[in-house]
Each structure stands twice: as C-alpha cells, then as structure tokens.
Amino acid sequence: MIDPTIRRRLGTDAEGVLAEEFSRNHDRFWRMVDFRLDGALAGRVDPDDVLQEAWMAAVQRVEHFLENESLSLFVWLRLIVQQTLIDVQRRHLGAKKRDAYRERSIHGGQWSQNTSVSLVAKLLGTYTSPSQAAVRQERAAQLRDAIEQMDEMDREVLALRHFEELTNSEVAEVLGIQETTASNRYVRALRRLKVILDALPDFGETAG
C-alpha cells in the first residue's frame, strides 16, 4: 500500500523521493545484487552499476508505481532492482542462458534456481583453507541437491530474511503471503537448513 505522504511527494518531486529511498536502502539493495548475481559474472559486473541502472529505470517508471496500489515503495524499488539484475545478466551471459532468463518468470523457474545456487555459494563461504577447498566441489553438489529438496517458497523466505535481511513484513509483501505464513516458513526453513548442514561431513563444525 502506498503511503499517502509518499504519494503526494512523488507527485511534486519524484526524483528526490526516489533518491532518498534508494540512499536509505542502498546497502540492502547492494546485498540483494551481490547475493543473486550469477557466479559467472563475479568480477565482471559491479553491483553498484546494477543499482545505478535500476535507479534510472525507477525514475522512468514512477508513474507505473503510482498506478499500483498494492506495493510499498521499498518493495517496488526492490522489484525494479531485481528486474534490472535479470536484464544485466541477459546482456552479459551467453545466448543459452539469455534464452533461459527470457523464457522463465522472475517469480519462479530460473529465479528460483538462482536462489538455490546463491544459497550454496554463500553457505560454502566458510570453506577457506586449502584442505577445505579440496572438497568444495563435492560439498557444493551435496549441498545443492539438499537445498533443492526444500520447498521453493521456503528457500525464498530463507534467502530474503537471512541474506537480503528483509523484515518479516517485507518478505510477506514480496512473496504475496500473510506475515504469519512468512514467519512460520522462515522457522521451518531454518530448521530444515540445520538438518541439511548437520548431515554434511565437516559442515556443521565449520558453519558453527
């Protein structure tokens, strides 16, 4: 729901309001891009460049936001960042992956697969020593298989709460579910993740 004050201010100084909101949430948007960015583009795409492009897109599309009564300004801007990231990845990746991004919805399919890959990458960040690096590929395959057995919505809730650091109410709004549902799914996802990590050799000790 659009805050009436925000609506009025957008009508007179849209660019200024968007600049304030983008600045206020810059770190959270940056974490989102860093978390979701395809690993093949690490070092090639700067999250700040994605955010700059998203900012320009938001300014151009602000009228669309004002026509949509269902989203808060933060969630709408996050959606713009998400769409921009997908567009950037389409431009940089090969034709096969571009087609995959084009053909699948950002609310499922490729985006959901990317969530699994991103979760694996972040969780494997604890493997840093040479001996751990030697088993990283095997652990990644095991962890990916286990995470993909989780409910798709639970994976998204886990990613949004734990890695993007959204509030429970923001997660509910992003996913279009009730706040109590989002909270229950987060607790369930954390429990499931603990079971997964505890079942992997060395991982429970490393992560703890």
mmCIF file with all atom_site columns, C-alpha atoms in Angstrom:
data_model
loop_
_atom_site.group_PDB
_atom_site.id
_atom_site.type_symbol
_atom_site.label_atom_id
_atom_site.label_alt_id
_atom_site.label_comp_id
_atom_site.label_asym_id
_atom_site.label_entity_id
_atom_site.label_seq_id
_atom_site.pdbx_PDB_ins_code
_atom_site.Cartn_x
_atom_site.Cartn_y
_atom_site.Cartn_z
_atom_site.occupancy
_atom_site.B_iso_or_equiv
_atom_site.pdbx_formal_charge
_atom_site.auth_seq_id
_atom_site.auth_comp_id
_atom_site.auth_asym_id
_atom_site.auth_atom_id
_atom_site.pdbx_PDB_model_num
ATOM 1   C CA . MET A 1 1   ? 0.000  0.000   0.000   1.00 0.00 ? 1   MET A CA 1
ATOM 2   C CA . ILE A 1 2   ? 1.359  3.419   -0.987  1.00 0.00 ? 2   ILE A CA 1
ATOM 3   C CA . ASP A 1 3   ? 1.830  5.813   1.909   1.00 0.00 ? 3   ASP A CA 1
ATOM 4   C CA . PRO A 1 4   ? -0.343 8.908   1.193   1.00 0.00 ? 4   PRO A CA 1
ATOM 5   C CA . THR A 1 5   ? 2.503  11.240  2.124   1.00 0.00 ? 5   THR A CA 1
ATOM 6   C CA . ILE A 1 6   ? 4.868  9.428   -0.235  1.00 0.00 ? 6   ILE A CA 1
ATOM 7   C CA . ARG A 1 7   ? 2.265  9.610   -2.991  1.00 0.00 ? 7   ARG A CA 1
ATOM 8   C CA . ARG A 1 8   ? 1.919  13.379  -2.581  1.00 0.00 ? 8   ARG A CA 1
ATOM 9   C CA . ARG A 1 9   ? 5.667  13.916  -2.541  1.00 0.00 ? 9   ARG A CA 1
ATOM 10  C CA . LEU A 1 10  ? 6.143  11.729  -5.614  1.00 0.00 ? 10  LEU A CA 1
ATOM 11  C CA . GLY A 1 11  ? 3.676  13.943  -7.410  1.00 0.00 ? 11  GLY A CA 1
ATOM 12  C CA . THR A 1 12  ? 5.837  17.038  -6.865  1.00 0.00 ? 12  THR A CA 1
ATOM 13  C CA . ASP A 1 13  ? 9.411  15.710  -6.521  1.00 0.00 ? 13  ASP A CA 1
ATOM 14  C CA . ALA A 1 14  ? 9.548  12.111  -7.733  1.00 0.00 ? 14  ALA A CA 1
ATOM 15  C CA . GLU A 1 15  ? 13.295 12.087  -8.371  1.00 0.00 ? 15  GLU A CA 1
ATOM 16  C CA . GLY A 1 16  ? 14.064 13.493  -4.926  1.00 0.00 ? 16  GLY A CA 1
ATOM 17  C CA . VAL A 1 17  ? 11.838 10.963  -3.153  1.00 0.00 ? 17  VAL A CA 1
ATOM 18  C CA . LEU A 1 18  ? 13.302 8.058   -5.095  1.00 0.00 ? 18  LEU A CA 1
ATOM 19  C CA . ALA A 1 19  ? 16.815 9.285   -4.362  1.00 0.00 ? 19  ALA A CA 1
ATOM 20  C CA . GLU A 1 20  ? 16.064 9.353   -0.636  1.00 0.00 ? 20  GLU A CA 1
ATOM 21  C CA . GLU A 1 21  ? 14.577 5.860   -0.671  1.00 0.00 ? 21  GLU A CA 1
ATOM 22  C CA . PHE A 1 22  ? 17.409 4.450   -2.764  1.00 0.00 ? 22  PHE A CA 1
ATOM 23  C CA . SER A 1 23  ? 20.002 6.011   -0.471  1.00 0.00 ? 23  SER A CA 1
ATOM 24  C CA . ARG A 1 24  ? 18.220 4.736   2.644   1.00 0.00 ? 24  ARG A CA 1
ATOM 25  C CA . ASN A 1 25  ? 18.107 1.180   1.305   1.00 0.00 ? 25  ASN A CA 1
ATOM 26  C CA . HIS A 1 26  ? 21.334 1.155   -0.729  1.00 0.00 ? 26  HIS A CA 1
ATOM 27  C CA . ASP A 1 27  ? 23.038 -1.454  1.442   1.00 0.00 ? 27  ASP A CA 1
ATOM 28  C CA . ARG A 1 28  ? 20.076 -3.808  1.289   1.00 0.00 ? 28  ARG A CA 1
ATOM 29  C CA . PHE A 1 29  ? 19.759 -3.465  -2.477  1.00 0.00 ? 29  PHE A CA 1
ATOM 30  C CA . TRP A 1 30  ? 23.520 -4.000  -2.797  1.00 0.00 ? 30  TRP A CA 1
ATOM 31  C CA . ARG A 1 31  ? 23.306 -7.192  -0.712  1.00 0.00 ? 31  ARG A CA 1
ATOM 32  C CA . MET A 1 32  ? 20.495 -8.418  -2.924  1.00 0.00 ? 32  MET A CA 1
ATOM 33  C CA . VAL A 1 33  ? 22.502 -7.929  -6.122  1.00 0.00 ? 33  VAL A CA 1
ATOM 34  C CA . ASP A 1 34  ? 25.644 -9.410  -4.575  1.00 0.00 ? 34  ASP A CA 1
ATOM 35  C CA . PHE A 1 35  ? 23.698 -12.433 -3.362  1.00 0.00 ? 35  PHE A CA 1
ATOM 36  C CA . ARG A 1 36  ? 21.710 -13.013 -6.567  1.00 0.00 ? 36  ARG A CA 1
ATOM 37  C CA . LEU A 1 37  ? 24.406 -12.211 -9.140  1.00 0.00 ? 37  LEU A CA 1
ATOM 38  C CA . ASP A 1 38  ? 25.302 -15.186 -11.324 1.00 0.00 ? 38  ASP A CA 1
ATOM 39  C CA . GLY A 1 39  ? 28.676 -16.567 -10.240 1.00 0.00 ? 39  GLY A CA 1
ATOM 40  C CA . ALA A 1 40  ? 29.902 -16.452 -13.837 1.00 0.00 ? 40  ALA A CA 1
ATOM 41  C CA . LEU A 1 41  ? 29.714 -12.659 -13.661 1.00 0.00 ? 41  LEU A CA 1
ATOM 42  C CA . ALA A 1 42  ? 31.677 -12.205 -10.438 1.00 0.00 ? 42  ALA A CA 1
ATOM 43  C CA . GLY A 1 43  ? 34.334 -9.590  -11.076 1.00 0.00 ? 43  GLY A CA 1
ATOM 44  C CA . ARG A 1 44  ? 32.689 -8.575  -14.348 1.00 0.00 ? 44  ARG A CA 1
ATOM 45  C CA . VAL A 1 45  ? 29.565 -6.882  -13.012 1.00 0.00 ? 45  VAL A CA 1
ATOM 46  C CA . ASP A 1 46  ? 29.727 -4.325  -10.200 1.00 0.00 ? 46  ASP A CA 1
ATOM 47  C CA . PRO A 1 47  ? 26.593 -4.316  -8.001  1.00 0.00 ? 47  PRO A CA 1
ATOM 48  C CA . ASP A 1 48  ? 26.807 -0.519  -7.848  1.00 0.00 ? 48  ASP A CA 1
ATOM 49  C CA . ASP A 1 49  ? 26.492 -0.356  -11.640 1.00 0.00 ? 49  ASP A CA 1
ATOM 50  C CA . VAL A 1 50  ? 23.359 -2.506  -11.437 1.00 0.00 ? 50  VAL A CA 1
ATOM 51  C CA . LEU A 1 51  ? 21.932 -0.179  -8.791  1.00 0.00 ? 51  LEU A CA 1
ATOM 52  C CA . GLN A 1 52  ? 22.687 2.898   -10.894 1.00 0.00 ? 52  GLN A CA 1
ATOM 53  C CA . GLU A 1 53  ? 20.849 1.367   -13.829 1.00 0.00 ? 53  GLU A CA 1
ATOM 54  C CA . ALA A 1 54  ? 17.960 0.376   -11.535 1.00 0.00 ? 54  ALA A CA 1
ATOM 55  C CA . TRP A 1 55  ? 17.760 3.926   -10.189 1.00 0.00 ? 55  TRP A CA 1
ATOM 56  C CA . MET A 1 56  ? 17.382 5.321   -13.707 1.00 0.00 ? 56  MET A CA 1
ATOM 57  C CA . ALA A 1 57  ? 14.740 2.713   -14.512 1.00 0.00 ? 57  ALA A CA 1
ATOM 58  C CA . ALA A 1 58  ? 12.803 3.617   -11.366 1.00 0.00 ? 58  ALA A CA 1
ATOM 59  C CA . VAL A 1 59  ? 12.745 7.299   -12.297 1.00 0.00 ? 59  VAL A CA 1
ATOM 60  C CA . GLN A 1 60  ? 11.407 6.423   -15.741 1.00 0.00 ? 60  GLN A CA 1
ATOM 61  C CA . ARG A 1 61  ? 8.735  4.063   -14.356 1.00 0.00 ? 61  ARG A CA 1
ATOM 62  C CA . VAL A 1 62  ? 7.498  6.022   -11.344 1.00 0.00 ? 62  VAL A CA 1
ATOM 63  C CA . GLU A 1 63  ? 4.102  6.536   -12.969 1.00 0.00 ? 63  GLU A CA 1
ATOM 64  C CA . HIS A 1 64  ? 3.675  2.757   -13.009 1.00 0.00 ? 64  HIS A CA 1
ATOM 65  C CA . PHE A 1 65  ? 4.274  2.706   -9.263  1.00 0.00 ? 65  PHE A CA 1
ATOM 66  C CA . LEU A 1 66  ? 1.655  5.376   -8.661  1.00 0.00 ? 66  LEU A CA 1
ATOM 67  C CA . GLU A 1 67  ? -0.845 3.278   -10.627 1.00 0.00 ? 67  GLU A CA 1
ATOM 68  C CA . ASN A 1 68  ? -0.147 0.217   -8.460  1.00 0.00 ? 68  ASN A CA 1
ATOM 69  C CA . GLU A 1 69  ? -1.835 0.454   -5.067  1.00 0.00 ? 69  GLU A CA 1
ATOM 70  C CA . SER A 1 70  ? -0.588 -2.898  -3.767  1.00 0.00 ? 70  SER A CA 1
ATOM 71  C CA . LEU A 1 71  ? 3.151  -2.321  -3.208  1.00 0.00 ? 71  LEU A CA 1
ATOM 72  C CA . SER A 1 72  ? 5.142  -0.218  -0.768  1.00 0.00 ? 72  SER A CA 1
ATOM 73  C CA . LEU A 1 73  ? 7.844  1.982   -2.271  1.00 0.00 ? 73  LEU A CA 1
ATOM 74  C CA . PHE A 1 74  ? 10.639 -0.208  -0.926  1.00 0.00 ? 74  PHE A CA 1
ATOM 75  C CA . VAL A 1 75  ? 9.203  -3.427  -2.352  1.00 0.00 ? 75  VAL A CA 1
ATOM 76  C CA . TRP A 1 76  ? 8.539  -1.745  -5.708  1.00 0.00 ? 76  TRP A CA 1
ATOM 77  C CA . LEU A 1 77  ? 12.132 -0.463  -5.871  1.00 0.00 ? 77  LEU A CA 1
ATOM 78  C CA . ARG A 1 78  ? 13.416 -3.913  -4.930  1.00 0.00 ? 78  ARG A CA 1
ATOM 79  C CA . LEU A 1 79  ? 11.399 -5.321  -7.826  1.00 0.00 ? 79  LEU A CA 1
ATOM 80  C CA . ILE A 1 80  ? 12.999 -2.773  -10.165 1.00 0.00 ? 80  ILE A CA 1
ATOM 81  C CA . VAL A 1 81  ? 16.450 -3.816  -8.910  1.00 0.00 ? 81  VAL A CA 1
ATOM 82  C CA . GLN A 1 82  ? 15.524 -7.459  -9.434  1.00 0.00 ? 82  GLN A CA 1
ATOM 83  C CA . GLN A 1 83  ? 14.338 -6.847  -12.988 1.00 0.00 ? 83  GLN A CA 1
ATOM 84  C CA . THR A 1 84  ? 17.435 -4.776  -13.746 1.00 0.00 ? 84  THR A CA 1
ATOM 85  C CA . LEU A 1 85  ? 19.713 -7.528  -12.461 1.00 0.00 ? 85  LEU A CA 1
ATOM 86  C CA . ILE A 1 86  ? 17.993 -10.057 -14.719 1.00 0.00 ? 86  ILE A CA 1
ATOM 87  C CA . ASP A 1 87  ? 18.396 -7.708  -17.703 1.00 0.00 ? 87  ASP A CA 1
ATOM 88  C CA . VAL A 1 88  ? 22.099 -7.167  -16.920 1.00 0.00 ? 88  VAL A CA 1
ATOM 89  C CA . GLN A 1 89  ? 22.678 -10.901 -16.700 1.00 0.00 ? 89  GLN A CA 1
ATOM 90  C CA . ARG A 1 90  ? 20.904 -11.433 -20.017 1.00 0.00 ? 90  ARG A CA 1
ATOM 91  C CA . ARG A 1 91  ? 23.261 -8.971  -21.672 1.00 0.00 ? 91  ARG A CA 1
ATOM 92  C CA . HIS A 1 92  ? 26.427 -10.467 -20.220 1.00 0.00 ? 92  HIS A CA 1
ATOM 93  C CA . LEU A 1 93  ? 25.735 -14.192 -20.375 1.00 0.00 ? 93  LEU A CA 1
ATOM 94  C CA . GLY A 1 94  ? 25.747 -16.409 -23.439 1.00 0.00 ? 94  GLY A CA 1
ATOM 95  C CA . ALA A 1 95  ? 22.788 -16.975 -25.729 1.00 0.00 ? 95  ALA A CA 1
ATOM 96  C CA . LYS A 1 96  ? 21.660 -20.164 -23.998 1.00 0.00 ? 96  LYS A CA 1
ATOM 97  C CA . LYS A 1 97  ? 21.393 -18.532 -20.593 1.00 0.00 ? 97  LYS A CA 1
ATOM 98  C CA . ARG A 1 98  ? 19.861 -15.375 -22.080 1.00 0.00 ? 98  ARG A CA 1
ATOM 99  C CA . ASP A 1 99  ? 17.079 -17.522 -23.524 1.00 0.00 ? 99  ASP A CA 1
ATOM 100 C CA . ALA A 1 100 ? 16.572 -19.209 -20.168 1.00 0.00 ? 100 ALA A CA 1
ATOM 101 C CA . TYR A 1 101 ? 16.229 -15.858 -18.392 1.00 0.00 ? 101 TYR A CA 1
ATOM 102 C CA . ARG A 1 102 ? 13.875 -14.563 -21.077 1.00 0.00 ? 102 ARG A CA 1
ATOM 103 C CA . GLU A 1 103 ? 11.578 -17.589 -21.045 1.00 0.00 ? 103 GLU A CA 1
ATOM 104 C CA . ARG A 1 104 ? 11.156 -18.021 -17.290 1.00 0.00 ? 104 ARG A CA 1
ATOM 105 C CA . SER A 1 105 ? 9.252  -15.867 -14.822 1.00 0.00 ? 105 SER A CA 1
ATOM 106 C CA . ILE A 1 106 ? 11.249 -13.870 -12.294 1.00 0.00 ? 106 ILE A CA 1
ATOM 107 C CA . HIS A 1 107 ? 8.942  -15.321 -9.633  1.00 0.00 ? 107 HIS A CA 1
ATOM 108 C CA . GLY A 1 108 ? 9.901  -18.918 -10.388 1.00 0.00 ? 108 GLY A CA 1
ATOM 109 C CA . GLY A 1 109 ? 11.886 -21.091 -12.749 1.00 0.00 ? 109 GLY A CA 1
ATOM 110 C CA . GLN A 1 110 ? 15.266 -19.541 -13.389 1.00 0.00 ? 110 GLN A CA 1
ATOM 111 C CA . TRP A 1 111 ? 14.993 -17.124 -10.458 1.00 0.00 ? 111 TRP A CA 1
ATOM 112 C CA . SER A 1 112 ? 14.248 -19.999 -8.091  1.00 0.00 ? 112 SER A CA 1
ATOM 113 C CA . GLN A 1 113 ? 17.197 -22.000 -9.448  1.00 0.00 ? 113 GLN A CA 1
ATOM 114 C CA . ASN A 1 114 ? 19.422 -18.975 -8.954  1.00 0.00 ? 114 ASN A CA 1
ATOM 115 C CA . THR A 1 115 ? 18.271 -18.766 -5.329  1.00 0.00 ? 115 THR A CA 1
ATOM 116 C CA . SER A 1 116 ? 19.482 -22.317 -4.759  1.00 0.00 ? 116 SER A CA 1
ATOM 117 C CA . VAL A 1 117 ? 22.832 -21.570 -6.410  1.00 0.00 ? 117 VAL A CA 1
ATOM 118 C CA . SER A 1 118 ? 23.215 -18.361 -4.394  1.00 0.00 ? 118 SER A CA 1
ATOM 119 C CA . LEU A 1 119 ? 22.420 -20.142 -1.129  1.00 0.00 ? 119 LEU A CA 1
ATOM 120 C CA . VAL A 1 120 ? 25.030 -22.782 -1.890  1.00 0.00 ? 120 VAL A CA 1
ATOM 121 C CA . ALA A 1 121 ? 27.662 -20.156 -2.724  1.00 0.00 ? 121 ALA A CA 1
ATOM 122 C CA . LYS A 1 122 ? 27.067 -18.186 0.474   1.00 0.00 ? 122 LYS A CA 1
ATOM 123 C CA . LEU A 1 123 ? 26.937 -21.240 2.718   1.00 0.00 ? 123 LEU A CA 1
ATOM 124 C CA . LEU A 1 124 ? 30.146 -22.599 1.196   1.00 0.00 ? 124 LEU A CA 1
ATOM 125 C CA . GLY A 1 125 ? 31.901 -19.341 2.013   1.00 0.00 ? 125 GLY A CA 1
ATOM 126 C CA . THR A 1 126 ? 33.058 -20.937 5.270   1.00 0.00 ? 126 THR A CA 1
ATOM 127 C CA . TYR A 1 127 ? 35.366 -23.296 3.336   1.00 0.00 ? 127 TYR A CA 1
ATOM 128 C CA . THR A 1 128 ? 38.512 -21.204 3.146   1.00 0.00 ? 128 THR A CA 1
ATOM 129 C CA . SER A 1 129 ? 41.520 -23.387 3.996   1.00 0.00 ? 129 SER A CA 1
ATOM 130 C CA . PRO A 1 130 ? 43.384 -25.392 1.303   1.00 0.00 ? 130 PRO A CA 1
ATOM 131 C CA . SER A 1 131 ? 42.127 -28.687 2.744   1.00 0.00 ? 131 SER A CA 1
ATOM 132 C CA . GLN A 1 132 ? 38.554 -27.411 2.712   1.00 0.00 ? 132 GLN A CA 1
ATOM 133 C CA . ALA A 1 133 ? 38.929 -26.063 -0.822  1.00 0.00 ? 133 ALA A CA 1
ATOM 134 C CA . ALA A 1 134 ? 39.839 -29.564 -1.996  1.00 0.00 ? 134 ALA A CA 1
ATOM 135 C CA . VAL A 1 135 ? 36.379 -30.855 -1.110  1.00 0.00 ? 135 VAL A CA 1
ATOM 136 C CA . ARG A 1 136 ? 34.483 -27.701 -2.029  1.00 0.00 ? 136 ARG A CA 1
ATOM 137 C CA . GLN A 1 137 ? 33.131 -29.026 -5.330  1.00 0.00 ? 137 GLN A CA 1
ATOM 138 C CA . GLU A 1 138 ? 31.840 -32.215 -3.749  1.00 0.00 ? 138 GLU A CA 1
ATOM 139 C CA . ARG A 1 139 ? 30.265 -30.295 -0.861  1.00 0.00 ? 139 ARG A CA 1
ATOM 140 C CA . ALA A 1 140 ? 28.664 -27.867 -3.313  1.00 0.00 ? 140 ALA A CA 1
ATOM 141 C CA . ALA A 1 141 ? 26.977 -30.701 -5.199  1.00 0.00 ? 141 ALA A CA 1
ATOM 142 C CA . GLN A 1 142 ? 25.755 -32.303 -1.963  1.00 0.00 ? 142 GLN A CA 1
ATOM 143 C CA . LEU A 1 143 ? 24.518 -29.010 -0.575  1.00 0.00 ? 143 LEU A CA 1
ATOM 144 C CA . ARG A 1 144 ? 22.783 -28.022 -3.821  1.00 0.00 ? 144 ARG A CA 1
ATOM 145 C CA . ASP A 1 145 ? 20.967 -31.355 -4.012  1.00 0.00 ? 145 ASP A CA 1
ATOM 146 C CA . ALA A 1 146 ? 19.797 -30.999 -0.418  1.00 0.00 ? 146 ALA A CA 1
ATOM 147 C CA . ILE A 1 147 ? 18.684 -27.374 -0.737  1.00 0.00 ? 147 ILE A CA 1
ATOM 148 C CA . GLU A 1 148 ? 16.746 -28.109 -3.923  1.00 0.00 ? 148 GLU A CA 1
ATOM 149 C CA . GLN A 1 149 ? 14.706 -30.612 -1.933  1.00 0.00 ? 149 GLN A CA 1
ATOM 150 C CA . MET A 1 150 ? 13.444 -27.758 0.231   1.00 0.00 ? 150 MET A CA 1
ATOM 151 C CA . ASP A 1 151 ? 10.108 -26.168 -0.628  1.00 0.00 ? 151 ASP A CA 1
ATOM 152 C CA . GLU A 1 152 ? 10.671 -23.414 -3.207  1.00 0.00 ? 152 GLU A CA 1
ATOM 153 C CA . MET A 1 153 ? 8.872  -20.793 -1.118  1.00 0.00 ? 153 MET A CA 1
ATOM 154 C CA . ASP A 1 154 ? 10.880 -21.775 1.966   1.00 0.00 ? 154 ASP A CA 1
ATOM 155 C CA . ARG A 1 155 ? 14.105 -21.233 0.035   1.00 0.00 ? 155 ARG A CA 1
ATOM 156 C CA . GLU A 1 156 ? 12.978 -17.781 -0.986  1.00 0.00 ? 156 GLU A CA 1
ATOM 157 C CA . VAL A 1 157 ? 11.938 -16.869 2.561   1.00 0.00 ? 157 VAL A CA 1
ATOM 158 C CA . LEU A 1 158 ? 15.326 -18.032 3.823   1.00 0.00 ? 158 LEU A CA 1
ATOM 159 C CA . ALA A 1 159 ? 17.167 -16.001 1.183   1.00 0.00 ? 159 ALA A CA 1
ATOM 160 C CA . LEU A 1 160 ? 15.102 -12.872 1.793   1.00 0.00 ? 160 LEU A CA 1
ATOM 161 C CA . ARG A 1 161 ? 15.324 -12.962 5.572   1.00 0.00 ? 161 ARG A CA 1
ATOM 162 C CA . HIS A 1 162 ? 18.797 -14.362 6.123   1.00 0.00 ? 162 HIS A CA 1
ATOM 163 C CA . PHE A 1 163 ? 20.822 -12.962 3.239   1.00 0.00 ? 163 PHE A CA 1
ATOM 164 C CA . GLU A 1 164 ? 18.912 -9.916  1.965   1.00 0.00 ? 164 GLU A CA 1
ATOM 165 C CA . GLU A 1 165 ? 17.971 -9.079  5.567   1.00 0.00 ? 165 GLU A CA 1
ATOM 166 C CA . LEU A 1 166 ? 14.370 -8.101  4.834   1.00 0.00 ? 166 LEU A CA 1
ATOM 167 C CA . THR A 1 167 ? 11.889 -7.846  7.687   1.00 0.00 ? 167 THR A CA 1
ATOM 168 C CA . ASN A 1 168 ? 9.165  -10.436 8.028   1.00 0.00 ? 168 ASN A CA 1
ATOM 169 C CA . SER A 1 169 ? 6.522  -7.993  6.790   1.00 0.00 ? 169 SER A CA 1
ATOM 170 C CA . GLU A 1 170 ? 8.659  -7.116  3.753   1.00 0.00 ? 170 GLU A CA 1
ATOM 171 C CA . VAL A 1 171 ? 9.137  -10.804 2.954   1.00 0.00 ? 171 VAL A CA 1
ATOM 172 C CA . ALA A 1 172 ? 5.382  -11.316 3.155   1.00 0.00 ? 172 ALA A CA 1
ATOM 173 C CA . GLU A 1 173 ? 4.794  -8.403  0.779   1.00 0.00 ? 173 GLU A CA 1
ATOM 174 C CA . VAL A 1 174 ? 7.453  -9.533  -1.704  1.00 0.00 ? 174 VAL A CA 1
ATOM 175 C CA . LEU A 1 175 ? 6.046  -13.064 -1.837  1.00 0.00 ? 175 LEU A CA 1
ATOM 176 C CA . GLY A 1 176 ? 2.384  -12.124 -1.561  1.00 0.00 ? 176 GLY A CA 1
ATOM 177 C CA . ILE A 1 177 ? 1.728  -14.182 1.573   1.00 0.00 ? 177 ILE A CA 1
ATOM 178 C CA . GLN A 1 178 ? 0.486  -13.474 5.100   1.00 0.00 ? 178 GLN A CA 1
ATOM 179 C CA . GLU A 1 179 ? 3.030  -12.330 7.696   1.00 0.00 ? 179 GLU A CA 1
ATOM 180 C CA . THR A 1 180 ? 2.276  -15.310 9.934   1.00 0.00 ? 180 THR A CA 1
ATOM 181 C CA . THR A 1 181 ? 2.880  -17.610 6.970   1.00 0.00 ? 181 THR A CA 1
ATOM 182 C CA . ALA A 1 182 ? 6.175  -15.906 6.200   1.00 0.00 ? 182 ALA A CA 1
ATOM 183 C CA . SER A 1 183 ? 7.267  -16.221 9.832   1.00 0.00 ? 183 SER A CA 1
ATOM 184 C CA . ASN A 1 184 ? 6.308  -19.894 10.030  1.00 0.00 ? 184 ASN A CA 1
ATOM 185 C CA . ARG A 1 185 ? 8.070  -20.657 6.767   1.00 0.00 ? 185 ARG A CA 1
ATOM 186 C CA . TYR A 1 186 ? 11.240 -18.930 7.975   1.00 0.00 ? 186 TYR A CA 1
ATOM 187 C CA . VAL A 1 187 ? 11.329 -21.005 11.157  1.00 0.00 ? 187 VAL A CA 1
ATOM 188 C CA . ARG A 1 188 ? 10.712 -24.165 9.126   1.00 0.00 ? 188 ARG A CA 1
ATOM 189 C CA . ALA A 1 189 ? 13.406 -23.229 6.606   1.00 0.00 ? 189 ALA A CA 1
ATOM 190 C CA . LEU A 1 190 ? 15.969 -22.601 9.358   1.00 0.00 ? 190 LEU A CA 1
ATOM 191 C CA . ARG A 1 191 ? 15.211 -25.972 10.930  1.00 0.00 ? 191 ARG A CA 1
ATOM 192 C CA . ARG A 1 192 ? 15.488 -27.700 7.576   1.00 0.00 ? 192 ARG A CA 1
ATOM 193 C CA . LEU A 1 193 ? 18.757 -25.920 6.818   1.00 0.00 ? 193 LEU A CA 1
ATOM 194 C CA . LYS A 1 194 ? 20.216 -27.023 10.151  1.00 0.00 ? 194 LYS A CA 1
ATOM 195 C CA . VAL A 1 195 ? 19.320 -30.628 9.347   1.00 0.00 ? 195 VAL A CA 1
ATOM 196 C CA . ILE A 1 196 ? 20.946 -30.275 5.926   1.00 0.00 ? 196 ILE A CA 1
ATOM 197 C CA . LEU A 1 197 ? 24.166 -28.760 7.300   1.00 0.00 ? 197 LEU A CA 1
ATOM 198 C CA . ASP A 1 198 ? 24.406 -31.250 10.151  1.00 0.00 ? 198 ASP A CA 1
ATOM 199 C CA . ALA A 1 199 ? 24.150 -34.106 7.657   1.00 0.00 ? 199 ALA A CA 1
ATOM 200 C CA . LEU A 1 200 ? 27.102 -32.906 5.585   1.00 0.00 ? 200 LEU A CA 1
ATOM 201 C CA . PRO A 1 201 ? 30.566 -34.079 6.682   1.00 0.00 ? 201 PRO A CA 1
ATOM 202 C CA . ASP A 1 202 ? 32.547 -31.299 8.399   1.00 0.00 ? 202 ASP A CA 1
ATOM 203 C CA . PHE A 1 203 ? 29.938 -28.687 7.544   1.00 0.00 ? 203 PHE A CA 1
ATOM 204 C CA . GLY A 1 204 ? 28.173 -28.471 10.866  1.00 0.00 ? 204 GLY A CA 1
ATOM 205 C CA . GLU A 1 205 ? 31.513 -27.940 12.622  1.00 0.00 ? 205 GLU A CA 1
ATOM 206 C CA . THR A 1 206 ? 32.715 -25.425 10.035  1.00 0.00 ? 206 THR A CA 1
ATOM 207 C CA . ALA A 1 207 ? 29.486 -23.441 9.959   1.00 0.00 ? 207 ALA A CA 1
ATOM 208 C CA . GLY A 1 208 ? 29.156 -23.406 13.710  1.00 0.00 ? 208 GLY A CA 1
#
